[in-house]
Short mmCIF file of N, CA and C in Angstrom, two decimals:
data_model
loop_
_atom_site.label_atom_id
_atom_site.label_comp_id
_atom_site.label_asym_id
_atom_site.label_seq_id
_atom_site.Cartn_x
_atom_site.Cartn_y
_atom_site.Cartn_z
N UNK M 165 81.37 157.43 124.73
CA UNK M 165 82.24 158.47 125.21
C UNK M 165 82.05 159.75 124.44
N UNK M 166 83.23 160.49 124.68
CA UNK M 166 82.90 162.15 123.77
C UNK M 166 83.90 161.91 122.70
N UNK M 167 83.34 162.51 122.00
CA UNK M 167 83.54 162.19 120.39
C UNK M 167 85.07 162.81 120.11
N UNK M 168 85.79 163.67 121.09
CA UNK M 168 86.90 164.13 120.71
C UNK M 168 87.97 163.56 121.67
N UNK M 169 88.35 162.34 121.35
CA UNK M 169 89.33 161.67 122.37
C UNK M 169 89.51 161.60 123.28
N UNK M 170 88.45 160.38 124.17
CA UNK M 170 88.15 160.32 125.48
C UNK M 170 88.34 161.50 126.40
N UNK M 171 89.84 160.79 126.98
CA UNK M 171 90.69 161.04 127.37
C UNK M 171 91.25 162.44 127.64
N UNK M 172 91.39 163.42 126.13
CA UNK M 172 91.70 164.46 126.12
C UNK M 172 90.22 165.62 126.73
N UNK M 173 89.42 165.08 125.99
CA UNK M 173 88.44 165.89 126.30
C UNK M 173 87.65 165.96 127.82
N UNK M 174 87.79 164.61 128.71
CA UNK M 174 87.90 164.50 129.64
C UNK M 174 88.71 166.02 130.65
N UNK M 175 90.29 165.69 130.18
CA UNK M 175 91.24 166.61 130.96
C UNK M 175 90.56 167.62 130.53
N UNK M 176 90.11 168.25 129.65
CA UNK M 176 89.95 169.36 128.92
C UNK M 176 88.74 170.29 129.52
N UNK M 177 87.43 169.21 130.10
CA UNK M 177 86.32 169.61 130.70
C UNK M 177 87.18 170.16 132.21
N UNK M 178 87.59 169.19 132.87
CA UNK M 178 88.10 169.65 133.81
C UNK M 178 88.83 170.04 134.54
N UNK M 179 89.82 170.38 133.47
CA UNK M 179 90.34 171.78 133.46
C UNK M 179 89.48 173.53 133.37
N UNK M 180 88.70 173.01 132.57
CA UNK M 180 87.83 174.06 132.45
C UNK M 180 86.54 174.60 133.96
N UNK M 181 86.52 173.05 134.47
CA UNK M 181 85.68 173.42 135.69
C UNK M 181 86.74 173.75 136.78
N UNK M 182 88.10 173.68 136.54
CA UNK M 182 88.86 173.94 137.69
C UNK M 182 88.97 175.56 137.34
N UNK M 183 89.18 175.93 136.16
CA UNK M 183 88.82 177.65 135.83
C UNK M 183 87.75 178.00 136.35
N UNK M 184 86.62 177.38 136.24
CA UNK M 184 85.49 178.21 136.75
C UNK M 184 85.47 178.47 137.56
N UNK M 185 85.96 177.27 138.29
CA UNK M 185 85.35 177.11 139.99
C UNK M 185 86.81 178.50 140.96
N UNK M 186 87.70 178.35 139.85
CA UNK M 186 88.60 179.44 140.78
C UNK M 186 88.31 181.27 140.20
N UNK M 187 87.76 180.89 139.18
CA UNK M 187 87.00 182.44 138.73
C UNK M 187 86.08 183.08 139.54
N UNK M 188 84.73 182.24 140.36
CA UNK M 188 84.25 182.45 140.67
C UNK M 188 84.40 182.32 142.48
N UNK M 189 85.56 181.69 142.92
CA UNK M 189 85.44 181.80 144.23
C UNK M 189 85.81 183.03 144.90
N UNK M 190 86.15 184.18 144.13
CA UNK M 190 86.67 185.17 144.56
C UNK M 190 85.51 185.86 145.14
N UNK M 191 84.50 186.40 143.73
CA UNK M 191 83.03 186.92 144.45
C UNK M 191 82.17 186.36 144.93
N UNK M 192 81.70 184.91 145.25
CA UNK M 192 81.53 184.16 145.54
C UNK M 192 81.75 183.44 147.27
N UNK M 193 82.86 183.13 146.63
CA UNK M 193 83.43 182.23 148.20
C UNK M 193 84.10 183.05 149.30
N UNK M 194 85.04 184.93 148.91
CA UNK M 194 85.35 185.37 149.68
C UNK M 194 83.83 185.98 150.76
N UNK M 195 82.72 186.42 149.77
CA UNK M 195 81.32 187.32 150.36
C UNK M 195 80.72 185.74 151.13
N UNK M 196 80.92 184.84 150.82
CA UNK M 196 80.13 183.72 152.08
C UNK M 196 81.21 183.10 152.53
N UNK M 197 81.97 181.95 151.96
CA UNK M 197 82.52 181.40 153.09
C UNK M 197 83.61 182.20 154.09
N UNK M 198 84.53 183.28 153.57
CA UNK M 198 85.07 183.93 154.11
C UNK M 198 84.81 185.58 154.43
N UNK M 199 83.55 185.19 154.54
CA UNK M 199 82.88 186.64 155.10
C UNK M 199 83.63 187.36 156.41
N UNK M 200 83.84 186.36 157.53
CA UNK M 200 84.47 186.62 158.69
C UNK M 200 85.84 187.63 158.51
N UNK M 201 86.73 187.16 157.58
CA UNK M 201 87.74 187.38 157.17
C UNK M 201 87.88 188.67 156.12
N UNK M 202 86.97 188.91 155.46
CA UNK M 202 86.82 190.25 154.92
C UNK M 202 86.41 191.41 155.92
N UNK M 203 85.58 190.35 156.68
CA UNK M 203 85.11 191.65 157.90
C UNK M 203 86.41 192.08 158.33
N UNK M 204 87.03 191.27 159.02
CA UNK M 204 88.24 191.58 159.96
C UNK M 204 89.38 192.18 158.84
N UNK M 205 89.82 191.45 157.79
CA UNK M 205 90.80 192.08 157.28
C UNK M 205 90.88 193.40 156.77
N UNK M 206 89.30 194.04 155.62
CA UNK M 206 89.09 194.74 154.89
C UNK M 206 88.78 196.13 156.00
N UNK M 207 88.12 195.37 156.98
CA UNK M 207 87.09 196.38 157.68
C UNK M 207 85.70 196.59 157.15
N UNK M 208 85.24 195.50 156.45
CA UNK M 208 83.56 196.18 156.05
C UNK M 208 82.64 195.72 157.20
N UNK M 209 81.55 195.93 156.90
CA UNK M 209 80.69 195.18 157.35
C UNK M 209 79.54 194.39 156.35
N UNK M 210 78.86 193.88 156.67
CA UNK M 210 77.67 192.63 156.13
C UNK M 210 76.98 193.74 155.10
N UNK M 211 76.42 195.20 155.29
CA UNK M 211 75.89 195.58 154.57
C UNK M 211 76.86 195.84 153.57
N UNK M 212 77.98 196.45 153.80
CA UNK M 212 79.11 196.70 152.31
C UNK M 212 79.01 195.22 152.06
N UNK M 213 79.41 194.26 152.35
CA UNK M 213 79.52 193.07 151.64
C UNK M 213 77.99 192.75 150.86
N UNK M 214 76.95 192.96 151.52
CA UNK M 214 76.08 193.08 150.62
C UNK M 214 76.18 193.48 149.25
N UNK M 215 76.99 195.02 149.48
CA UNK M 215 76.68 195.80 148.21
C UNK M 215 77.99 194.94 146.95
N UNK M 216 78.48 194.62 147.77
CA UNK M 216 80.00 193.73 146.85
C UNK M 216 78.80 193.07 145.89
N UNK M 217 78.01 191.86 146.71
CA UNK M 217 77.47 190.93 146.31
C UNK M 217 76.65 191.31 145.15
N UNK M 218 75.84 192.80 145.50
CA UNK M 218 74.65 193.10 144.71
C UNK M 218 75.37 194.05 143.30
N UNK M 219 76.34 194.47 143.76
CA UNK M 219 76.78 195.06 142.11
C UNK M 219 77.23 193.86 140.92
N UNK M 220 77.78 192.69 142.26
CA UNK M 220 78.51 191.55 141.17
C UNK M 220 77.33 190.93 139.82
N UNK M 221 75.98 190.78 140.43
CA UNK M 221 74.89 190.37 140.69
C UNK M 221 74.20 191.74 138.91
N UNK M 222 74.55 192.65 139.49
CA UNK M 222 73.73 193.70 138.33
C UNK M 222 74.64 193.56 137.07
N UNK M 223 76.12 193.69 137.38
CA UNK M 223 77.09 193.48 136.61
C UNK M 223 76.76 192.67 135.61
N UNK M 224 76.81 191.36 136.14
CA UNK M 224 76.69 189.97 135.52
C UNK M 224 75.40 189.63 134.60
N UNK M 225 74.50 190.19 135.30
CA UNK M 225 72.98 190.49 134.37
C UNK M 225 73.32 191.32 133.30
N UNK M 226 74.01 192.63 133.42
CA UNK M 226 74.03 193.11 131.96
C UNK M 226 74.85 192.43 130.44
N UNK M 227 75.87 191.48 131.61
CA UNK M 227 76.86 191.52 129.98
C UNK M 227 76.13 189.48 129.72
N UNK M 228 75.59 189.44 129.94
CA UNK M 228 74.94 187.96 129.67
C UNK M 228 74.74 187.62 128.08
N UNK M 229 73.81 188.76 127.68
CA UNK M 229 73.44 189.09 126.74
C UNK M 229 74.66 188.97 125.59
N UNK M 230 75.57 190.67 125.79
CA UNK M 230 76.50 190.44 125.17
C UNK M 230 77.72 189.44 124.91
N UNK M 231 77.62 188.67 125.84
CA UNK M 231 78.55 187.76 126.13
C UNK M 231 78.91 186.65 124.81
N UNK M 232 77.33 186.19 124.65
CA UNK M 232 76.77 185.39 123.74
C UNK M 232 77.50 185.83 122.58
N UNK M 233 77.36 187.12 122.11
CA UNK M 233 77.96 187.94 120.80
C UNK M 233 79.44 187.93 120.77
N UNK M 234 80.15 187.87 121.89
CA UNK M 234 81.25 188.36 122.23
C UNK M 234 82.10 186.68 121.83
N UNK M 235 81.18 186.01 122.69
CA UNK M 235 81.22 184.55 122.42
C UNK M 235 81.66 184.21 120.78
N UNK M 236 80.77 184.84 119.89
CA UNK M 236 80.53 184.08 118.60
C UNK M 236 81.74 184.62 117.74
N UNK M 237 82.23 185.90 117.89
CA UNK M 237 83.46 186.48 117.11
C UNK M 237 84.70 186.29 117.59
N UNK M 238 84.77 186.29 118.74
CA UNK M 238 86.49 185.47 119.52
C UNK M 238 86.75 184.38 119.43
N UNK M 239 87.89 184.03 119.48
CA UNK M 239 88.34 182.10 120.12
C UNK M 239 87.85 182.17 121.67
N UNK M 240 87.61 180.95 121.77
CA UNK M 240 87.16 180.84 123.19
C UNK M 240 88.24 180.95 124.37
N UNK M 241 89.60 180.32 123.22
CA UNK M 241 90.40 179.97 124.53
C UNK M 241 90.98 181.53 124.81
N UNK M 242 90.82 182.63 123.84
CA UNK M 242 91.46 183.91 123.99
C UNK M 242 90.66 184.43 125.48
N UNK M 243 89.12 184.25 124.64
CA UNK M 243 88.48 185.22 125.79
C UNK M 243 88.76 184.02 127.30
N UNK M 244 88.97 182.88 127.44
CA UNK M 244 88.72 182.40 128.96
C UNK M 244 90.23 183.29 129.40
N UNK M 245 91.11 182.91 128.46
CA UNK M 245 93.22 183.30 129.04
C UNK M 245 92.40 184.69 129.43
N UNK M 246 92.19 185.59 128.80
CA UNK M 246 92.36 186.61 129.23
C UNK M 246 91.20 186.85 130.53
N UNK M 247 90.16 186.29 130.66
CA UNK M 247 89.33 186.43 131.72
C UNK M 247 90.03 186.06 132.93
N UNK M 248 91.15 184.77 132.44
CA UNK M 248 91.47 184.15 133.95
C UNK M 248 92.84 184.87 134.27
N UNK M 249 93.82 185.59 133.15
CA UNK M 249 94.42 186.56 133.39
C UNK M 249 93.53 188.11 134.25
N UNK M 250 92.53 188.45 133.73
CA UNK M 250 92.52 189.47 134.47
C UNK M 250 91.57 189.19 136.46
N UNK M 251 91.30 188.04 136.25
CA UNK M 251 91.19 187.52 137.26
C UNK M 251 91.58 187.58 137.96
N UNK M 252 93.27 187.19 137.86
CA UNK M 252 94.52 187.46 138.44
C UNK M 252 95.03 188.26 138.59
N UNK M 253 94.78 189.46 138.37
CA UNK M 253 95.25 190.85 138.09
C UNK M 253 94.19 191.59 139.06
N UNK M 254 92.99 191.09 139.36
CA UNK M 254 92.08 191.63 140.30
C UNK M 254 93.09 190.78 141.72
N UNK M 255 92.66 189.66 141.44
CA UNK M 255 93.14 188.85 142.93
C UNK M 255 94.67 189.85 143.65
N UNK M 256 95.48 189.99 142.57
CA UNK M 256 96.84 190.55 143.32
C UNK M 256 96.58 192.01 143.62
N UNK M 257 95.23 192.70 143.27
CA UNK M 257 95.55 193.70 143.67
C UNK M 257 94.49 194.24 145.00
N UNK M 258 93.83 193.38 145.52
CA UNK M 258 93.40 192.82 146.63
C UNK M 258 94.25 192.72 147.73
N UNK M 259 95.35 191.88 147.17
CA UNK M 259 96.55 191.90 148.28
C UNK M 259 97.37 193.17 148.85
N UNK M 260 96.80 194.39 148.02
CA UNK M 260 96.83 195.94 148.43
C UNK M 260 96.46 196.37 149.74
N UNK M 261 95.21 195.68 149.99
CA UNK M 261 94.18 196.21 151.12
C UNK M 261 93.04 197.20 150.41
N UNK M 262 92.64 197.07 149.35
CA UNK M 262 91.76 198.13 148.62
C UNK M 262 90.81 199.20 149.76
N UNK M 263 90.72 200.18 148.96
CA UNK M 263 89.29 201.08 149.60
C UNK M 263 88.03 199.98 149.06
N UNK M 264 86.93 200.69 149.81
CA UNK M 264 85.76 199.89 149.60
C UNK M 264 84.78 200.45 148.24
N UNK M 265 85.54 201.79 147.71
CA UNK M 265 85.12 202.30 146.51
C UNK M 265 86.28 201.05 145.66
N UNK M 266 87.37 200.97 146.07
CA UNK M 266 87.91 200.15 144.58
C UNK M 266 87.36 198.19 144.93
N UNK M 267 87.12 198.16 146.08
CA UNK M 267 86.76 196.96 146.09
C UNK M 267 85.32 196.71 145.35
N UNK M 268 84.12 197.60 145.17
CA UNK M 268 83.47 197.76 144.51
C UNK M 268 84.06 197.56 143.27
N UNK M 269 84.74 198.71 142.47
CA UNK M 269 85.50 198.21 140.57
C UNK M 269 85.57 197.11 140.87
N UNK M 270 86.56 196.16 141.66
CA UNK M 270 87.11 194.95 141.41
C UNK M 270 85.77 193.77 140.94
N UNK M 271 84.40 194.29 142.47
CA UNK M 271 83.95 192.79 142.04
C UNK M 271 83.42 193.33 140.58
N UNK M 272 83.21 194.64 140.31
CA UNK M 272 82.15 194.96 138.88
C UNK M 272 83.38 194.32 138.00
N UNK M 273 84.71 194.51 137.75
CA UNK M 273 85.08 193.88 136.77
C UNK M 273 85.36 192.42 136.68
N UNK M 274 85.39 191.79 137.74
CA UNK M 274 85.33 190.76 138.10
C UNK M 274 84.07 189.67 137.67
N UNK M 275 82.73 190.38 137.66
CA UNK M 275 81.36 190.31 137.11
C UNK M 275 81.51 190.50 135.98
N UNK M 276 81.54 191.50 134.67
CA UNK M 276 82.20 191.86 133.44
C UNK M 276 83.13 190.71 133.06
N UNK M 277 84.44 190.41 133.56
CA UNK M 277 85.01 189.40 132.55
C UNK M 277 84.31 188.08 133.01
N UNK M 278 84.03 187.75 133.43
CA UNK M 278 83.27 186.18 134.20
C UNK M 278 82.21 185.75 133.32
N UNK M 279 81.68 187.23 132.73
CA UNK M 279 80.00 186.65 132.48
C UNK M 279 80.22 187.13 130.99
N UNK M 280 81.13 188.62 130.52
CA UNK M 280 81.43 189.11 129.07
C UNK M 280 82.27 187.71 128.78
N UNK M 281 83.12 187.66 129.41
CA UNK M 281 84.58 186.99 128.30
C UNK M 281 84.46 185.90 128.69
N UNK M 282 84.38 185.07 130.24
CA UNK M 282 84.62 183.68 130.35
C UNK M 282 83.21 183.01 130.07
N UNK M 283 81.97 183.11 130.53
CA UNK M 283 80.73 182.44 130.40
C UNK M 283 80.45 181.76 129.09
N UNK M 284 80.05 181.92 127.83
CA UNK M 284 79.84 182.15 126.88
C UNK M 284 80.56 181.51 126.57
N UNK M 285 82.26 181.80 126.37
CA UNK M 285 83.31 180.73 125.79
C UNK M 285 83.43 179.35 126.63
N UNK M 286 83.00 179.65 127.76
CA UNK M 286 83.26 178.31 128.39
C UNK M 286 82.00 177.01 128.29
N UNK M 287 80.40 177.60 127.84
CA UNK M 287 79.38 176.93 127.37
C UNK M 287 79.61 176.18 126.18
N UNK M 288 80.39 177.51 124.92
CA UNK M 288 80.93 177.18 123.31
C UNK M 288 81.64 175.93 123.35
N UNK M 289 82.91 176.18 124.36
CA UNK M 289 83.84 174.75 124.67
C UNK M 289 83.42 173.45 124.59
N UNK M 290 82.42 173.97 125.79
CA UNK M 290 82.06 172.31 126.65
C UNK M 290 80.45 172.09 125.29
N UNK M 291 79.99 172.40 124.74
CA UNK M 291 79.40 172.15 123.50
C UNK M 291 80.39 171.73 122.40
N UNK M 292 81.25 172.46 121.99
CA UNK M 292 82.17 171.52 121.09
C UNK M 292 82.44 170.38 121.68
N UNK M 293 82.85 169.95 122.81
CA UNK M 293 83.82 168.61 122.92
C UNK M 293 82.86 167.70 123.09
N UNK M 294 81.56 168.08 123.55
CA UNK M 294 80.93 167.41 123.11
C UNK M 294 80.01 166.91 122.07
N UNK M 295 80.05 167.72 121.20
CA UNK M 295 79.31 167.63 119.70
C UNK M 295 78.15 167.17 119.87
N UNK M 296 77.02 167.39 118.95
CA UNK M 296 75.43 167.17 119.09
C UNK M 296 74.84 166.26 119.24
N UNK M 297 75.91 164.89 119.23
CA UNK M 297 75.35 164.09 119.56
C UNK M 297 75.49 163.58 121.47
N UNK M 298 76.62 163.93 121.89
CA UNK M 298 77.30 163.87 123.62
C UNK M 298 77.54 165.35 124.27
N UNK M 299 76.56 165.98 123.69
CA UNK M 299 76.77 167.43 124.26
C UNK M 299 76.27 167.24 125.83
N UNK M 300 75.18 166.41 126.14
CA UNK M 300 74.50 166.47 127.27
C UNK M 300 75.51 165.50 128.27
N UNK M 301 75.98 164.54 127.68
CA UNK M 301 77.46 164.09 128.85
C UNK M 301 78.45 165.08 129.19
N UNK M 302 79.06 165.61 128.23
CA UNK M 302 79.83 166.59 128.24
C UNK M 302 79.33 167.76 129.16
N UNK M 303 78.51 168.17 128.95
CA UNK M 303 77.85 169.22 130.41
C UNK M 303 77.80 168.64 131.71
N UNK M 304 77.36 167.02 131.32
CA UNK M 304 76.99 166.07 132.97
C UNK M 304 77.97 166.25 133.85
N UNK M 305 79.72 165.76 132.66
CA UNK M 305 80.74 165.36 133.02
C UNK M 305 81.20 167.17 133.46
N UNK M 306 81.18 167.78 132.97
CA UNK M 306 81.46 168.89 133.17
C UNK M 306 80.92 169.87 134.96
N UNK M 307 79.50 169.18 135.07
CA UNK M 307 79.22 169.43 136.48
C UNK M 307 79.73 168.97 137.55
N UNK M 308 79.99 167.55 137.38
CA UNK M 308 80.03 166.59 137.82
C UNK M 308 82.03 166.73 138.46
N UNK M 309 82.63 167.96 137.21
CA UNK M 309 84.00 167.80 137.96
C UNK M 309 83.93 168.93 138.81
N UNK M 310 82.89 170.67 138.35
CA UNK M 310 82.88 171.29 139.15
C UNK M 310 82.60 171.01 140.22
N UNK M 311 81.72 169.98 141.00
CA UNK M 311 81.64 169.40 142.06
C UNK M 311 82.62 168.99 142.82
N UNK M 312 83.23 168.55 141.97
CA UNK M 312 84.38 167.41 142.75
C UNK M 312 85.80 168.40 142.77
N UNK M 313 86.00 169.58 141.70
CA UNK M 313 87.11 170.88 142.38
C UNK M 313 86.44 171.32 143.39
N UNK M 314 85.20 171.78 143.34
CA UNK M 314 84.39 172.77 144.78
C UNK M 314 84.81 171.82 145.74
N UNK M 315 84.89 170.79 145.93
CA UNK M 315 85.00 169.59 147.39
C UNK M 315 86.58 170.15 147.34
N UNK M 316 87.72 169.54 146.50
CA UNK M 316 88.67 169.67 146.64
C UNK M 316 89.53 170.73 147.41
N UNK M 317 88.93 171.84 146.35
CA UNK M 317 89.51 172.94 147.15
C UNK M 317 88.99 173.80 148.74
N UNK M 318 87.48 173.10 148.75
CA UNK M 318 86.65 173.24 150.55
C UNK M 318 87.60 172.61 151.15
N UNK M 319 88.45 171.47 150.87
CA UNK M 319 89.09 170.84 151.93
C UNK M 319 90.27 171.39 151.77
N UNK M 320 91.16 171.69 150.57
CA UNK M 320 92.10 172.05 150.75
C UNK M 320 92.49 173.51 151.47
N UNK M 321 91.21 174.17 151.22
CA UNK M 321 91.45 175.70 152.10
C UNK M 321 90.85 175.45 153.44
N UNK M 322 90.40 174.60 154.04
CA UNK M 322 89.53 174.34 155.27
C UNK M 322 91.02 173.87 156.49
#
């Protein structure tokens, strides 16, 4: 098993893949599975949703790097709270009806905390609980629940 109490570290992975998987369905799952629905609600079309997709995309490439750094001087659990706080703070303000200039900011900051603040701490995590010797279960187990939230919540929003 993983070296930090079954059990706990278990809940602990997947909890963490249930963060991911809802961090990322915003830029993600609204630009494909609910493409239809941005069309109609927002008013874009496929090429603006393109450009959603392609800034999220440049965004995310730049802070990769820093992330790592950003990673090594914070607590992890600071930078995920606050990533999945401002997460939430993008999501509600969506429920505005944004312009397609601020829907642009949203996915760039949306890209920025995902890949600066949550990425990085959430690799650090799932490497601690699993320590050097079960680090590679701990990632298995760790895919293995993002899978099984991605199913969950396909059916529960379907």
């Amino acid at each position: 098993g993983l070296p930090v109490q079954g059990a706990k570290s278990a809940l602990c992975i997947f909890v963490l893949a249930l963060a991911i998987e809802v961090l990322y369905m915003v830029p993600y799952g609204l630009t494909s599975s609910f493409r239809p629905l941005l069309i109609e609600t927002w008013g874009l079309n496929n090429h603006e949703i393109g450009k959603l997709s392609s800034v999220y995309g440049i965004v995310s490439m730049c802070f990769y790097l820093p992330g790592g750094y950003v990673a090594d001087y914070f607590r992890p659990k600071l930078l995920i709270v606050s990533a999945l706080l401002t997460t939430a703070a993008c999501c509600c303000y969506l429920i505005t009806g944004p312009s397609f200039t601020e829907l642009v900011l949203i996915w760039a900051l949306l890209a920025a905390v995902g890949t600066l603040l949550f990425w990085s701490a959430f690799v650090s995590v799932i490497r601690q609980i699993g320590g050097k010797e079960h680090s590679g279960k701990a990632f298995g187990f760790e895919q293995a629940s993002r899978g099984a939230v991605s199913a969950l919540m396909t059916l529960a929003l379907a």
